CSV table of C-alpha atoms in Angstrom, one decimal:
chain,number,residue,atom,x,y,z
Z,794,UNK,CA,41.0,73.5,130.9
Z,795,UNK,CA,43.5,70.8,132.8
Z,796,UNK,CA,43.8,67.4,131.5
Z,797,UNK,CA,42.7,64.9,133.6
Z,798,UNK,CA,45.0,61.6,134.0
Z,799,UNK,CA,43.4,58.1,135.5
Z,800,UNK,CA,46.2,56.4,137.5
Z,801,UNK,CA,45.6,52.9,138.9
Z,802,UNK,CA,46.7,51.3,142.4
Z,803,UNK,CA,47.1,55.7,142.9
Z,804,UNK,CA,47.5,54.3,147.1
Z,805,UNK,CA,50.9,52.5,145.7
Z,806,UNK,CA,54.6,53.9,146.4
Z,807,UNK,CA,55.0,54.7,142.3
Z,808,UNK,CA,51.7,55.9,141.9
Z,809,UNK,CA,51.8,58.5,144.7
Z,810,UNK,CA,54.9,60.1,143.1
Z,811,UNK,CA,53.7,59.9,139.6
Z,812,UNK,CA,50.4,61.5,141.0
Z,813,UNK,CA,52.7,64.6,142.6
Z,814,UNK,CA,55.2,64.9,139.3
Z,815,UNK,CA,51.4,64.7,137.1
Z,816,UNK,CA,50.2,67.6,139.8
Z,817,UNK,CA,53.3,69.3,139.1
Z,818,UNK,CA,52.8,70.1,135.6
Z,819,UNK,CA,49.1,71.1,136.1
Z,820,UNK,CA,47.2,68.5,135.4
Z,821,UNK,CA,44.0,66.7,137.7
Z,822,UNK,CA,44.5,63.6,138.5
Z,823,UNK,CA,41.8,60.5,139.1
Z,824,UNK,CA,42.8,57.7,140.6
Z,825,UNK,CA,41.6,54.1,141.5
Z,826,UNK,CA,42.2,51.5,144.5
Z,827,UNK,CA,40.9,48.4,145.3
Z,828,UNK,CA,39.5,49.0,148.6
Z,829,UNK,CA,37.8,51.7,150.9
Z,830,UNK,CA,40.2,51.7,153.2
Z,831,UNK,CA,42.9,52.7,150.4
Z,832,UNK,CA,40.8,55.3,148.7
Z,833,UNK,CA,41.2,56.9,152.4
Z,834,UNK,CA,45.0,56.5,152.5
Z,835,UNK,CA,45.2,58.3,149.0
Z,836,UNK,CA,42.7,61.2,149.9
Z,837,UNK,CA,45.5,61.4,152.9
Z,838,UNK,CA,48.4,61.6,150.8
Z,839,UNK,CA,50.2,65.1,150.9
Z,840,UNK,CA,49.5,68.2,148.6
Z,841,UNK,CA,53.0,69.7,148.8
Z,842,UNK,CA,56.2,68.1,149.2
Z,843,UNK,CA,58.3,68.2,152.5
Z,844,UNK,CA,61.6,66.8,153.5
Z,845,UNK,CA,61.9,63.4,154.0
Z,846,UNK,CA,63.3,64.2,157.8
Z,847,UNK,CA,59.7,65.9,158.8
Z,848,UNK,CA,57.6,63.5,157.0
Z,849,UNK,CA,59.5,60.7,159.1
Z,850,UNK,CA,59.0,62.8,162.1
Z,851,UNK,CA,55.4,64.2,161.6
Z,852,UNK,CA,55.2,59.8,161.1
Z,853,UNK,CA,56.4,59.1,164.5
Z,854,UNK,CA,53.1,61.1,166.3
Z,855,UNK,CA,50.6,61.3,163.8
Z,856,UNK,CA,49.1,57.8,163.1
Z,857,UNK,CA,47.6,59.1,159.5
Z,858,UNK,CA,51.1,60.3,158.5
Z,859,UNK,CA,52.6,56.6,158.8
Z,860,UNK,CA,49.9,55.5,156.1
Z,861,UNK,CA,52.4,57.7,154.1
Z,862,UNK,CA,55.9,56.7,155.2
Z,863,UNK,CA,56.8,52.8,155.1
Z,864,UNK,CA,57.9,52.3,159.0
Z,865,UNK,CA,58.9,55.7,159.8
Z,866,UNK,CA,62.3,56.1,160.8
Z,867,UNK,CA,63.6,53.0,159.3
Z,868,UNK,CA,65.8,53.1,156.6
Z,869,UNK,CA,66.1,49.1,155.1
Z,870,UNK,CA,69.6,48.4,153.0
Z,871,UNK,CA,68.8,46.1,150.1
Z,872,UNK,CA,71.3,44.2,147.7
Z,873,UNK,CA,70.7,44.0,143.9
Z,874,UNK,CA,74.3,43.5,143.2
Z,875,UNK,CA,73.4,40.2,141.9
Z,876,UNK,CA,70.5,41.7,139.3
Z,877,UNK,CA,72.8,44.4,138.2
Z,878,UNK,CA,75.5,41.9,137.3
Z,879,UNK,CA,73.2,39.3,135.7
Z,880,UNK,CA,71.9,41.7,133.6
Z,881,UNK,CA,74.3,44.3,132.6
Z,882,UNK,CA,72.1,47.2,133.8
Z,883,UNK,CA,72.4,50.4,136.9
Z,884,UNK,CA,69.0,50.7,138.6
Z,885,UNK,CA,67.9,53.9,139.5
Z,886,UNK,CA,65.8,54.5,142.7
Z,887,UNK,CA,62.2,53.5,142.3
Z,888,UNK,CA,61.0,57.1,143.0
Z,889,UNK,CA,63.3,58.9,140.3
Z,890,UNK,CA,62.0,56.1,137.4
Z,891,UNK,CA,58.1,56.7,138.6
Z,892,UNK,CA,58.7,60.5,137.9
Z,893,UNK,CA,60.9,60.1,134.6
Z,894,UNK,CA,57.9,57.8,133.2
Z,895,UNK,CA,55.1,60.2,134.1
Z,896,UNK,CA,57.7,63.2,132.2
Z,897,UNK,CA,58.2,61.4,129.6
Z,898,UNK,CA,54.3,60.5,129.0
Z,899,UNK,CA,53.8,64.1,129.4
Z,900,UNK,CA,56.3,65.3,126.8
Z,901,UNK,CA,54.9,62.3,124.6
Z,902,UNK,CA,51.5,64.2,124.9
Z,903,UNK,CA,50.5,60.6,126.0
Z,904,UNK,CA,48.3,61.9,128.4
């Protein structure tokens, strides 16, 4: 039988990939949002993974696809030159951390 795993805010950026990488590794996951209209945007969210390109795309004509992609089509450039320098460190994108958390709870048998 599957473990189940309870994420909170599951509507979030993180919390859809550590959703998918929890998925991954066979497990059911639960999650909770604050509002109605967010419990909708999470049933919505994708069962397999595709490119970023046709999500982007699929975005552009299909109004429930943008509740999945932040402004479809628009790539934003950010700056954190000046954290990384004030505190010694090398961020890694927020996607890769939200999956190496949900392994590393995994391997941890935390969940």
């Amino acid at each position: 039988m599957a473990k189940i795993v309870l994420i909170t805010g599951i509507s979030g950026f993180i919390a859809k990939h550590v959703a998918l990488e929890f998925l991954k590794a066979g497990y059911k996951v639960r999650g909770t949002v604050r509002t109605r209209s967010k419990g909708d945007k999470a049933r919505k969210a994708p069962k397999l993974e595709l490119p970023n390109f046709a999500v982007k795309l699929i975005g552009l004509f299909d109004p429930s696809a943008r509740s999945i992609v932040h402004e479809p089509g628009l790539d934003r450039k950010m700056d954190n030159s000046r954290t990384k320098k004030a505190l010694g460190i090398e961020f890694i994108p927020a996607g890769e951390a939200a999956i190496a958390s949900a392994r590393s709870l995994i391997e941890l048998d935390l969940v």
